[in-house]
Structures are given as C-alpha cells and as structure tokens.
Amino acid sequence: MEKTVTELNARAGPILTRVQILLDDTQPKISTMVSDAAHIVYLARGQAQKMDRVVTDAADRFRGQLLHIDRILTGTMETVEDAGAQFRQNFWKPVQKASALVQGIKVGLDLLRSRRAATASSASEERSPEQEEELFI
C-alpha cells in the first residue's frame, strides 16, 4: 500500500506541481480579465443610462412638438371654418337675395310680355286682313 501511495505520489506530484505553476501564472491574468470585464460592464451600464436619458428627453421633446403642431393645426382649422362661415354669411346670402330679386324681375317681365302678347293677339284678331297687309309691308 505504501508502495502504491508512493508511486501515485510520484506520478501525481509533477502533475500537481505543473497545475500549481499554471495557476500561479494565470491567476493575475484572470484577475485582470475579471476586473476589465467588470469595468466594461460598469461603462456599458453608464452609457446605457445616458442613452436612456437622451432617448427619453428626445421623446418628451417630440411629444411636446406634436402637441404644439396639434394646437397650431386645430387653430388653423377653426380659423378656416370661421372664414367659411363668414364667407357663406357675407357673400352667399346677398347673392341669394340678388338671385331672388333677379328671379322676381324675370317673372314680372314674363308677366308683362305675356300680357302684351295677349293684348297684341287680341288686337291682331280685331284687325282686318288689309290692316295686316299694311303692317306686314
């Protein structure tokens, strides 16, 4: 048993020594890598927070601009609607009244023409054929 332990120790001893040397050699490098990785994560977190602030600020400003544009467009639409109502009231109503006046005059003239035509037709019926010839020539 002692011989087996000694033999195992003789074989495992150099391997353990090499592993120990390797660990002693790589341990500072691993520590540096972990430290660098922690620093990179810290910087990335800071940049992500800055980016979040910038995007949030830009979104807030954009939202404010959209509200401002909405107010401007709403005011413009109200002004256009008011102008249309004023146009209808100030232009179309007098035009409709003038149109009604012209229509009334036309009806009056048509009535006068129809009376003249009726009078002329009754007068022509009373005329003799010789009078008709004289008028015709």
mmCIF file of C-alpha atoms in Angstrom:
data_model
loop_
_atom_site.group_PDB
_atom_site.id
_atom_site.type_symbol
_atom_site.label_atom_id
_atom_site.label_comp_id
_atom_site.label_asym_id
_atom_site.label_seq_id
_atom_site.Cartn_x
_atom_site.Cartn_y
_atom_site.Cartn_z
ATOM 1 C CA MET A 1 0.000 0.000 0.000
ATOM 2 C CA GLU A 2 2.857 2.276 0.862
ATOM 3 C CA LYS A 3 4.474 1.498 -2.431
ATOM 4 C CA THR A 4 1.249 2.350 -4.309
ATOM 5 C CA VAL A 5 0.876 5.615 -2.435
ATOM 6 C CA THR A 6 4.490 6.476 -3.130
ATOM 7 C CA GLU A 7 4.099 5.607 -6.791
ATOM 8 C CA LEU A 8 0.860 7.600 -7.015
ATOM 9 C CA ASN A 9 2.523 10.488 -5.244
ATOM 10 C CA ALA A 10 5.484 10.259 -7.625
ATOM 11 C CA ARG A 11 3.177 10.388 -10.662
ATOM 12 C CA ALA A 12 0.678 12.914 -9.318
ATOM 13 C CA GLY A 13 3.303 15.157 -7.715
ATOM 14 C CA PRO A 14 4.703 16.561 -11.001
ATOM 15 C CA ILE A 15 1.192 16.998 -12.403
ATOM 16 C CA LEU A 16 0.054 18.875 -9.296
ATOM 17 C CA THR A 17 3.228 20.952 -9.399
ATOM 18 C CA ARG A 18 2.565 21.904 -13.049
ATOM 19 C CA VAL A 19 -1.067 22.769 -12.256
ATOM 20 C CA GLN A 20 0.108 24.902 -9.331
ATOM 21 C CA ILE A 21 2.630 26.724 -11.532
ATOM 22 C CA LEU A 22 -0.020 27.222 -14.229
ATOM 23 C CA LEU A 23 -2.493 28.586 -11.667
ATOM 24 C CA ASP A 24 0.149 30.869 -10.168
ATOM 25 C CA ASP A 25 0.989 32.134 -13.654
ATOM 26 C CA THR A 26 -2.619 32.647 -14.888
ATOM 27 C CA GLN A 27 -4.173 33.889 -11.656
ATOM 28 C CA PRO A 28 -3.076 37.550 -12.153
ATOM 29 C CA LYS A 29 -4.209 37.413 -15.775
ATOM 30 C CA ILE A 30 -7.627 36.045 -14.785
ATOM 31 C CA SER A 31 -7.942 38.699 -12.087
ATOM 32 C CA THR A 32 -7.096 41.407 -14.633
ATOM 33 C CA MET A 33 -9.637 39.986 -17.101
ATOM 34 C CA VAL A 34 -12.367 39.877 -14.441
ATOM 35 C CA SER A 35 -11.515 43.419 -13.375
ATOM 36 C CA ASP A 36 -11.565 44.617 -17.003
ATOM 37 C CA ALA A 37 -14.870 42.850 -17.619
ATOM 38 C CA ALA A 38 -16.343 44.496 -14.510
ATOM 39 C CA HIS A 39 -15.101 47.890 -15.730
ATOM 40 C CA ILE A 40 -16.583 47.288 -19.208
ATOM 41 C CA VAL A 41 -19.928 46.359 -17.653
ATOM 42 C CA TYR A 42 -19.769 49.499 -15.485
ATOM 43 C CA LEU A 43 -19.055 51.693 -18.543
ATOM 44 C CA ALA A 44 -21.734 49.976 -20.615
ATOM 45 C CA ARG A 45 -24.291 50.489 -17.841
ATOM 46 C CA GLY A 46 -23.362 54.191 -17.656
ATOM 47 C CA GLN A 47 -23.652 54.554 -21.435
ATOM 48 C CA ALA A 48 -26.990 52.746 -21.443
ATOM 49 C CA GLN A 49 -28.275 55.113 -18.751
ATOM 50 C CA LYS A 50 -27.064 58.133 -20.741
ATOM 51 C CA MET A 51 -28.706 56.736 -23.868
ATOM 52 C CA ASP A 52 -31.926 56.173 -21.946
ATOM 53 C CA ARG A 53 -31.881 59.796 -20.748
ATOM 54 C CA VAL A 54 -31.215 61.069 -24.274
ATOM 55 C CA VAL A 55 -33.974 58.947 -25.817
ATOM 56 C CA THR A 56 -36.419 59.882 -23.051
ATOM 57 C CA ASP A 57 -35.578 63.566 -23.464
ATOM 58 C CA ALA A 58 -35.946 63.330 -27.255
ATOM 59 C CA ALA A 59 -39.279 61.524 -26.897
ATOM 60 C CA ASP A 60 -40.521 64.182 -24.467
ATOM 61 C CA ARG A 61 -39.461 66.974 -26.816
ATOM 62 C CA PHE A 62 -41.033 65.187 -29.771
ATOM 63 C CA ARG A 63 -44.264 64.732 -27.819
ATOM 64 C CA GLY A 64 -44.204 68.464 -26.963
ATOM 65 C CA GLN A 65 -43.651 69.374 -30.606
ATOM 66 C CA LEU A 66 -46.527 67.125 -31.658
ATOM 67 C CA LEU A 67 -48.801 68.824 -29.133
ATOM 68 C CA HIS A 68 -47.667 72.220 -30.400
ATOM 69 C CA ILE A 69 -48.324 71.195 -34.015
ATOM 70 C CA ASP A 70 -51.720 69.822 -32.998
ATOM 71 C CA ARG A 71 -52.628 73.149 -31.366
ATOM 72 C CA ILE A 72 -51.488 75.061 -34.454
ATOM 73 C CA LEU A 73 -53.446 72.820 -36.821
ATOM 74 C CA THR A 74 -56.531 72.948 -34.604
ATOM 75 C CA GLY A 75 -56.363 76.750 -34.538
ATOM 76 C CA THR A 76 -55.888 76.851 -38.297
ATOM 77 C CA MET A 77 -58.848 74.553 -38.893
ATOM 78 C CA GLU A 78 -61.036 76.648 -36.584
ATOM 79 C CA THR A 79 -59.959 79.795 -38.434
ATOM 80 C CA VAL A 80 -60.739 78.198 -41.806
ATOM 81 C CA GLU A 81 -64.156 77.070 -40.530
ATOM 82 C CA ASP A 82 -64.869 80.568 -39.217
ATOM 83 C CA ALA A 83 -63.765 82.100 -42.517
ATOM 84 C CA GLY A 84 -66.049 79.688 -44.394
ATOM 85 C CA ALA A 85 -68.975 80.597 -42.171
ATOM 86 C CA GLN A 86 -68.254 84.302 -42.652
ATOM 87 C CA PHE A 87 -67.976 83.773 -46.419
ATOM 88 C CA ARG A 88 -71.310 81.971 -46.508
ATOM 89 C CA GLN A 89 -72.935 84.638 -44.400
ATOM 90 C CA ASN A 90 -71.399 87.699 -46.082
ATOM 91 C CA PHE A 91 -71.280 86.506 -49.696
ATOM 92 C CA TRP A 92 -73.807 83.775 -50.372
ATOM 93 C CA LYS A 93 -76.756 85.346 -48.548
ATOM 94 C CA PRO A 94 -76.549 88.593 -50.574
ATOM 95 C CA VAL A 95 -76.040 86.543 -53.732
ATOM 96 C CA GLN A 96 -79.134 84.511 -52.892
ATOM 97 C CA LYS A 97 -81.086 87.714 -52.247
ATOM 98 C CA ALA A 98 -79.856 89.195 -55.528
ATOM 99 C CA SER A 99 -80.754 85.966 -57.289
ATOM 100 C CA ALA A 100 -84.217 86.090 -55.775
ATOM 101 C CA LEU A 101 -84.563 89.738 -56.889
ATOM 102 C CA VAL A 102 -83.462 88.870 -60.436
ATOM 103 C CA GLN A 103 -85.879 85.927 -60.461
ATOM 104 C CA GLY A 104 -88.686 88.254 -59.329
ATOM 105 C CA ILE A 105 -87.857 90.767 -62.063
ATOM 106 C CA LYS A 106 -87.760 87.965 -64.627
ATOM 107 C CA VAL A 107 -91.181 86.714 -63.518
ATOM 108 C CA GLY A 108 -92.511 90.294 -63.697
ATOM 109 C CA LEU A 109 -91.110 90.784 -67.195
ATOM 110 C CA ASP A 110 -92.501 87.432 -68.311
ATOM 111 C CA LEU A 111 -95.882 88.505 -66.966
ATOM 112 C CA LEU A 112 -95.694 91.820 -68.848
ATOM 113 C CA ARG A 113 -94.644 90.037 -72.049
ATOM 114 C CA SER A 114 -97.467 87.565 -71.735
ATOM 115 C CA ARG A 115 -99.948 90.444 -71.247
ATOM 116 C CA ARG A 116 -98.516 92.299 -74.249
ATOM 117 C CA ALA A 117 -98.656 89.151 -76.304
ATOM 118 C CA ALA A 118 -102.237 88.596 -75.198
ATOM 119 C CA THR A 119 -103.088 92.222 -75.998
ATOM 120 C CA ALA A 120 -101.271 92.028 -79.325
ATOM 121 C CA SER A 121 -103.013 88.792 -80.258
ATOM 122 C CA SER A 122 -106.413 90.233 -79.358
ATOM 123 C CA ALA A 123 -105.589 93.396 -81.328
ATOM 124 C CA SER A 124 -104.478 91.361 -84.332
ATOM 125 C CA GLU A 125 -107.702 89.416 -84.229
ATOM 126 C CA GLU A 126 -109.649 92.685 -84.429
ATOM 127 C CA ARG A 127 -107.670 93.942 -87.447
ATOM 128 C CA SER A 128 -108.854 93.319 -90.908
ATOM 129 C CA PRO A 129 -106.795 91.466 -93.455
ATOM 130 C CA GLU A 130 -105.984 94.754 -95.210
ATOM 131 C CA GLN A 131 -104.557 96.150 -91.968
ATOM 132 C CA GLU A 132 -102.499 93.036 -91.578
ATOM 133 C CA GLU A 133 -101.059 93.534 -95.067
ATOM 134 C CA GLU A 134 -100.222 97.132 -94.337
ATOM 135 C CA LEU A 135 -98.448 96.129 -91.163
ATOM 136 C CA PHE A 136 -96.630 93.349 -92.926
ATOM 137 C CA ILE A 137 -95.317 95.611 -95.733
#
